[in-house]
Amino acid sequence: MAGMAAQRDTGRYLYWSERRVRAVAEEIGLSLERGWQWSFTLSLPMTQFQIGERTRSQNRLRTAQRILRRLGPLAATVFDGPTPVSYTQGTGHVEFAEFVGNYAANKAVLCHTRTRCHEGRAVDIVLFGSMEHVEGFRTGDAIDDGWVSSAAPAIEELLRTRGTENTWQWDDDQSRAVEALKIAVQQGEQRGGAHDGRPWTRGYTLGHDRQAQWCAEVYADVVLEDSRWANELAADMGLNDVHRIVIGAPLWIRALRTDTLVRYQGGANSWLRRLLGRRRSTVLRNHLPLSAGRTD
């Protein structure tokens, strides 16, 4: 995944948290409203000229561009420096799933993407947000069955306290980060199922976009000790090169093209949906990209 270049003028926001965007803007001293606006009033037989203080709304793209300009290097695009980073941004493959836990009563969403440091080692970025801010996926799209992590409350505490508290049995930063990554790549697995490379067969998964831009606030940023985790990650998760795990909350996720969004609701035939417990849907496609202009 390459670092984020200048944002294109075309695209569609798959996730946008107005509250979090405004909170970050406040923290970095950025006003999102433009107060002064020139206006002309034509009234025959004379022309009037006015200047007044009036709020102008900002569209999402311009708001995102202004925030990124203000953040500058604070929004990390590479992960070769020391931990932690405060914000991060990037472009690449982003997976969407429901996050199941106590917080799931609020219809939580989990987003996962992967990049690499200059050494070529994997950096996994796991983001948790609210389903109400998602556009393009619906909770009804997901299989509502499969493995659910007992560590979900610990992750909820991390999010609620922005990483400042940890009162659970996963009581160090590395073990809690590994549990968050397990949720991202294993939540919803079926007993005896072969899910590697087939995320649409797991429960609670919603879909992915193959080329999305994203920006997130970081709550935890952990470099793993190879001697401690290499065997477990390889044997239990099939991940051989995990080096760093970044956990946070998305400000936005933006699809750049209309043909890169895939909804798993249309990713299985009727027999497989029945086998895995997938809810019936009025939309059935053969796991082909769904136009980003469609939400049904």
Tab-separated table of C-alpha atoms in Angstrom:
chain	number	residue	atom	x	y	z
A	1	MET	CA	0.000	0.000	0.000
A	2	ALA	CA	1.479	3.266	-1.056
A	3	GLY	CA	1.315	6.467	0.930
A	4	MET	CA	-1.567	8.767	0.231
A	5	ALA	CA	-1.021	11.110	-2.675
A	6	ALA	CA	-3.107	14.183	-3.347
A	7	GLN	CA	-6.732	13.199	-3.117
A	8	ARG	CA	-8.540	12.785	-6.398
A	9	ASP	CA	-11.597	14.890	-7.075
A	10	THR	CA	-13.736	11.849	-7.819
A	11	GLY	CA	-14.628	9.151	-5.339
A	12	ARG	CA	-17.168	8.024	-2.794
A	13	TYR	CA	-16.925	7.965	0.990
A	14	LEU	CA	-17.563	4.491	2.376
A	15	TYR	CA	-17.036	5.775	5.902
A	16	TRP	CA	-17.253	9.287	7.273
A	17	SER	CA	-17.494	10.243	10.953
A	18	GLU	CA	-18.581	13.853	11.157
A	19	ARG	CA	-18.171	13.912	14.932
A	20	ARG	CA	-14.634	12.528	14.849
A	21	VAL	CA	-13.616	14.756	11.925
A	22	ARG	CA	-14.780	17.820	13.828
A	23	ALA	CA	-13.086	16.670	17.038
A	24	VAL	CA	-9.751	16.237	15.253
A	25	ALA	CA	-10.152	19.596	13.510
A	26	GLU	CA	-10.706	21.205	16.913
A	27	GLU	CA	-7.629	19.488	18.355
A	28	ILE	CA	-5.383	20.726	15.555
A	29	GLY	CA	-6.840	24.247	15.572
A	30	LEU	CA	-8.633	24.068	12.238
A	31	SER	CA	-11.944	25.822	11.682
A	32	LEU	CA	-14.114	23.909	9.231
A	33	GLU	CA	-16.433	26.844	8.508
A	34	ARG	CA	-15.509	29.809	6.344
A	35	GLY	CA	-17.137	32.875	7.818
A	36	TRP	CA	-16.727	35.751	5.349
A	37	GLN	CA	-18.367	35.482	1.981
A	38	TRP	CA	-18.768	38.060	-0.748
A	39	SER	CA	-22.275	38.398	-2.100
A	40	PHE	CA	-23.845	40.565	-4.794
A	41	THR	CA	-27.480	41.595	-4.925
A	42	LEU	CA	-28.895	43.019	-8.155
A	43	SER	CA	-31.902	45.211	-7.581
A	44	LEU	CA	-33.069	47.484	-10.361
A	45	PRO	CA	-32.769	50.392	-10.855
A	46	MET	CA	-29.569	50.151	-8.779
A	47	THR	CA	-27.021	47.457	-8.013
A	48	GLN	CA	-26.236	46.661	-4.402
A	49	PHE	CA	-22.912	45.235	-3.153
A	50	GLN	CA	-22.778	43.428	0.180
A	51	ILE	CA	-20.191	41.722	2.339
A	52	GLY	CA	-21.489	39.699	5.218
A	53	GLU	CA	-20.563	37.045	7.753
A	54	ARG	CA	-22.262	33.873	6.644
A	55	THR	CA	-21.343	30.249	7.219
A	56	ARG	CA	-20.404	28.268	4.138
A	57	SER	CA	-20.575	24.517	4.334
A	58	GLN	CA	-17.540	22.482	3.289
A	59	ASN	CA	-17.959	19.297	1.286
A	60	ARG	CA	-16.270	16.143	2.570
A	61	LEU	CA	-13.415	16.090	0.085
A	62	ARG	CA	-12.359	19.694	0.776
A	63	THR	CA	-12.661	19.107	4.522
A	64	ALA	CA	-10.466	15.998	4.293
A	65	GLN	CA	-7.887	17.840	2.213
A	66	ARG	CA	-7.705	20.690	4.709
A	67	ILE	CA	-7.283	18.301	7.657
A	68	LEU	CA	-4.506	16.390	5.903
A	69	ARG	CA	-2.704	19.618	5.034
A	70	ARG	CA	-2.850	20.720	8.663
A	71	LEU	CA	-1.776	17.327	9.991
A	72	GLY	CA	1.159	17.137	7.587
A	73	PRO	CA	3.743	14.577	8.752
A	74	LEU	CA	1.697	13.840	11.887
A	75	ALA	CA	-0.472	11.588	9.694
A	76	ALA	CA	2.011	8.755	9.168
A	77	THR	CA	2.178	7.001	5.822
A	78	VAL	CA	5.190	4.807	6.623
A	79	PHE	CA	5.975	2.870	9.785
A	80	ASP	CA	9.735	2.777	10.069
A	81	GLY	CA	9.974	5.317	12.861
A	82	PRO	CA	9.384	4.986	16.595
A	83	THR	CA	5.993	4.244	18.149
A	84	PRO	CA	3.455	5.587	18.629
A	85	VAL	CA	2.093	7.659	15.772
A	86	SER	CA	-0.942	9.855	16.452
A	87	TYR	CA	-2.634	9.691	13.045
A	88	THR	CA	-2.201	7.568	9.973
A	89	GLN	CA	-3.303	7.638	6.348
A	90	GLY	CA	-2.891	5.455	3.304
A	91	THR	CA	-4.346	3.962	0.154
A	92	GLY	CA	-5.033	0.293	-0.513
A	93	HIS	CA	-7.201	-2.763	0.097
A	94	VAL	CA	-9.586	-2.228	3.037
A	95	GLU	CA	-11.860	-4.951	4.459
A	96	PHE	CA	-15.096	-4.202	6.315
A	97	ALA	CA	-16.793	-6.364	8.949
A	98	GLU	CA	-19.127	-6.056	11.892
A	99	PHE	CA	-17.371	-5.986	15.258
A	100	VAL	CA	-19.103	-8.284	17.734
A	101	GLY	CA	-18.938	-7.412	21.426
A	102	ASN	CA	-20.844	-5.342	23.961
A	103	TYR	CA	-20.179	-2.317	21.799
A	104	ALA	CA	-21.840	-4.164	18.924
A	105	ALA	CA	-25.177	-3.063	20.386
A	106	ASN	CA	-24.202	0.234	18.763
A	107	LYS	CA	-23.645	-1.582	15.435
A	108	ALA	CA	-19.878	-1.337	15.389
A	109	VAL	CA	-17.752	-1.777	12.288
A	110	LEU	CA	-14.221	-3.137	11.948
A	111	CYS	CA	-11.901	-2.144	9.096
A	112	HIS	CA	-8.594	-3.873	8.378
A	113	THR	CA	-5.812	-3.012	5.980
A	114	ARG	CA	-2.169	-4.008	5.667
A	115	THR	CA	0.928	-2.141	4.585
A	116	ARG	CA	4.657	-2.807	4.915
A	117	CYS	CA	7.613	-0.995	6.380
A	118	HIS	CA	10.750	-0.368	4.332
A	119	GLU	CA	12.177	-3.674	5.532
A	120	GLY	CA	9.216	-5.406	3.883
A	121	ARG	CA	7.612	-6.561	7.117
A	122	ALA	CA	3.859	-6.381	7.596
A	123	VAL	CA	2.111	-3.569	9.423
A	124	ASP	CA	-1.540	-4.370	10.194
A	125	ILE	CA	-3.918	-1.463	10.744
A	126	VAL	CA	-7.142	-2.340	12.589
A	127	LEU	CA	-9.789	0.375	12.852
A	128	PHE	CA	-13.030	0.339	14.838
A	129	GLY	CA	-15.941	2.695	14.249
A	130	SER	CA	-19.707	2.983	14.179
A	131	MET	CA	-21.865	1.281	11.583
A	132	GLU	CA	-24.006	4.402	11.340
A	133	HIS	CA	-21.137	6.121	9.533
A	134	VAL	CA	-20.781	3.374	6.893
A	135	GLU	CA	-22.068	3.911	3.367
A	136	GLY	CA	-22.017	1.010	0.936
A	137	PHE	CA	-22.526	-1.867	3.378
A	138	ARG	CA	-25.369	-2.838	5.690
A	139	THR	CA	-25.497	-5.011	8.803
A	140	GLY	CA	-27.943	-7.282	6.982
A	141	ASP	CA	-25.206	-8.165	4.506
A	142	ALA	CA	-23.280	-10.306	6.994
A	143	ILE	CA	-23.471	-13.934	8.051
A	144	ASP	CA	-24.514	-13.671	11.687
A	145	ASP	CA	-22.691	-16.724	12.994
A	146	GLY	CA	-19.156	-17.879	13.729
A	147	TRP	CA	-16.298	-17.428	16.204
A	148	VAL	CA	-16.432	-14.350	18.425
A	149	SER	CA	-13.442	-13.237	20.492
A	150	SER	CA	-13.588	-13.232	24.293
A	151	ALA	CA	-11.156	-10.308	24.124
A	152	ALA	CA	-13.767	-8.003	22.559
A	153	PRO	CA	-14.443	-6.174	25.878
A	154	ALA	CA	-10.714	-5.467	26.233
A	155	ILE	CA	-10.674	-3.929	22.762
A	156	GLU	CA	-13.766	-1.902	23.620
A	157	GLU	CA	-11.960	-0.545	26.682
A	158	LEU	CA	-8.991	0.379	24.511
A	159	LEU	CA	-11.276	2.344	22.194
A	160	ARG	CA	-13.271	3.955	24.994
A	161	THR	CA	-10.169	5.162	26.833
A	162	ARG	CA	-8.070	5.821	23.714
A	163	GLY	CA	-5.562	3.250	24.869
A	164	THR	CA	-4.963	4.765	28.313
A	165	GLU	CA	-6.474	1.900	30.343
A	166	ASN	CA	-6.107	-1.876	30.313
A	167	THR	CA	-7.847	-3.790	33.103
A	168	TRP	CA	-8.248	-7.142	31.364
A	169	GLN	CA	-6.166	-10.307	31.260
A	170	TRP	CA	-4.471	-9.154	28.050
A	171	ASP	CA	-2.676	-6.692	30.272
A	172	ASP	CA	0.210	-5.592	28.096
A	173	ASP	CA	0.143	-3.648	24.845
A	174	GLN	CA	1.432	-6.486	22.668
A	175	SER	CA	-1.024	-9.159	23.794
A	176	ARG	CA	-3.981	-6.819	23.446
A	177	ALA	CA	-2.855	-5.733	19.985
A	178	VAL	CA	-2.530	-9.357	18.889
A	179	GLU	CA	-6.089	-10.015	20.086
A	180	ALA	CA	-7.324	-7.081	17.998
A	181	LEU	CA	-5.577	-8.516	14.944
A	182	LYS	CA	-7.102	-11.947	15.606
A	183	ILE	CA	-10.543	-10.346	15.547
A	184	ALA	CA	-9.723	-8.627	12.259
A	185	VAL	CA	-8.616	-11.796	10.458
A	186	GLN	CA	-10.473	-14.598	12.281
A	187	GLN	CA	-13.772	-13.288	13.660
A	188	GLY	CA	-16.682	-15.272	12.241
A	189	GLU	CA	-14.726	-18.412	11.361
A	190	GLN	CA	-16.838	-21.562	11.181
A	191	ARG	CA	-15.705	-24.780	12.811
A	192	GLY	CA	-13.881	-26.869	10.240
A	193	GLY	CA	-14.186	-24.159	7.600
A	194	ALA	CA	-11.439	-23.321	5.121
A	195	HIS	CA	-11.450	-19.536	5.182
A	196	ASP	CA	-7.922	-18.586	4.087
A	197	GLY	CA	-8.189	-16.157	1.206
A	198	ARG	CA	-12.007	-16.383	1.308
A	199	PRO	CA	-13.147	-13.767	3.839
A	200	TRP	CA	-16.710	-13.791	2.492
A	201	THR	CA	-17.140	-17.300	3.995
A	202	ARG	CA	-16.554	-15.987	7.534
A	203	GLY	CA	-19.322	-14.607	9.680
A	204	TYR	CA	-19.772	-10.879	10.214
A	205	THR	CA	-17.710	-9.879	7.164
A	206	LEU	CA	-19.301	-7.267	4.902
A	207	GLY	CA	-16.982	-6.686	1.950
A	208	HIS	CA	-13.935	-4.786	0.809
A	209	ASP	CA	-12.702	-2.046	-1.450
A	210	ARG	CA	-9.558	-2.795	-3.417
A	211	GLN	CA	-8.365	0.817	-3.703
A	212	ALA	CA	-9.532	3.062	-0.892
A	213	GLN	CA	-8.033	6.119	0.755
A	214	TRP	CA	-8.312	6.324	4.529
A	215	CYS	CA	-7.306	8.434	7.485
A	216	ALA	CA	-7.502	7.417	11.132
A	217	GLU	CA	-6.758	8.499	14.660
A	218	VAL	CA	-4.416	6.060	16.425
A	219	TYR	CA	-5.041	4.728	19.943
A	220	ALA	CA	-2.367	2.018	20.093
A	221	ASP	CA	0.762	1.424	18.020
A	222	VAL	CA	2.748	-1.675	18.948
A	223	VAL	CA	5.888	-3.335	17.592
A	224	LEU	CA	5.856	-7.064	18.353
A	225	GLU	CA	8.745	-9.072	19.784
A	226	ASP	CA	9.494	-11.795	17.246
A	227	SER	CA	10.674	-14.243	19.889
A	228	ARG	CA	7.360	-13.958	21.698
A	229	TRP	CA	4.839	-14.059	18.884
A	230	ALA	CA	6.322	-15.632	15.758
A	231	ASN	CA	5.163	-19.192	16.486
A	232	GLU	CA	1.664	-18.245	17.626
A	233	LEU	CA	0.998	-15.893	14.732
A	234	ALA	CA	2.230	-18.422	12.179
A	235	ALA	CA	0.504	-21.482	13.664
A	236	ASP	CA	-2.790	-20.002	14.836
A	237	MET	CA	-3.336	-17.222	12.319
A	238	GLY	CA	-1.277	-18.154	9.280
A	239	LEU	CA	0.588	-14.845	9.528
A	240	ASN	CA	4.328	-15.239	9.291
A	241	ASP	CA	5.580	-11.688	9.065
A	242	VAL	CA	3.489	-9.494	11.383
A	243	HIS	CA	5.782	-6.798	12.747
A	244	ARG	CA	3.643	-3.893	13.909
A	245	ILE	CA	-0.045	-3.494	14.802
A	246	VAL	CA	-1.789	-0.114	14.732
A	247	ILE	CA	-5.253	0.215	16.334
A	248	GLY	CA	-7.516	3.232	16.097
A	249	ALA	CA	-10.679	4.805	14.753
A	250	PRO	CA	-11.295	5.897	11.153
A	251	LEU	CA	-12.080	9.475	10.285
A	252	TRP	CA	-12.922	8.519	6.728
A	253	ILE	CA	-12.493	5.789	4.123
A	254	ARG	CA	-12.960	6.793	0.501
A	255	ALA	CA	-13.322	4.635	-2.604
A	256	LEU	CA	-11.432	6.115	-5.532
A	257	ARG	CA	-13.158	4.144	-8.300
A	258	THR	CA	-16.629	2.826	-9.040
A	259	ASP	CA	-15.554	-0.748	-9.770
A	260	THR	CA	-13.482	-1.669	-6.695
A	261	LEU	CA	-16.217	-2.134	-4.082
A	262	VAL	CA	-17.154	-5.772	-3.375
A	263	ARG	CA	-20.056	-6.665	-1.113
A	264	TYR	CA	-19.976	-10.220	0.175
A	265	GLN	CA	-23.772	-10.274	0.231
A	266	GLY	CA	-23.496	-11.152	-3.436
A	267	GLY	CA	-20.413	-13.284	-3.008
A	268	ALA	CA	-21.921	-16.728	-2.523
A	269	ASN	CA	-24.485	-18.762	-4.367
A	270	SER	CA	-27.742	-19.699	-2.657
A	271	TRP	CA	-26.450	-23.126	-1.582
A	272	LEU	CA	-23.404	-21.649	0.151
A	273	ARG	CA	-25.470	-18.927	1.788
A	274	ARG	CA	-27.778	-21.559	3.283
A	275	LEU	CA	-24.809	-23.647	4.385
A	276	LEU	CA	-23.158	-20.721	6.159
A	277	GLY	CA	-26.335	-19.201	7.516
A	278	ARG	CA	-26.312	-16.119	5.319
A	279	ARG	CA	-29.471	-14.089	5.508
A	280	ARG	CA	-31.632	-13.930	2.424
A	281	SER	CA	-31.046	-10.947	0.224
A	282	THR	CA	-32.828	-9.221	-2.588
A	283	VAL	CA	-29.437	-8.636	-4.229
A	284	LEU	CA	-27.571	-11.646	-5.576
A	285	ARG	CA	-24.438	-11.375	-7.645
A	286	ASN	CA	-21.609	-13.801	-8.358
A	287	HIS	CA	-18.964	-12.106	-6.195
A	288	LEU	CA	-18.408	-9.378	-8.743
A	289	PRO	CA	-17.538	-5.800	-7.811
A	290	LEU	CA	-20.608	-3.725	-7.097
A	291	SER	CA	-20.636	-0.261	-8.527
A	292	ALA	CA	-19.779	2.267	-5.841
A	293	GLY	CA	-22.808	4.205	-6.992
A	294	ARG	CA	-25.058	1.474	-5.595
A	295	THR	CA	-25.849	0.739	-1.968
A	296	ASP	CA	-28.564	-1.892	-2.346
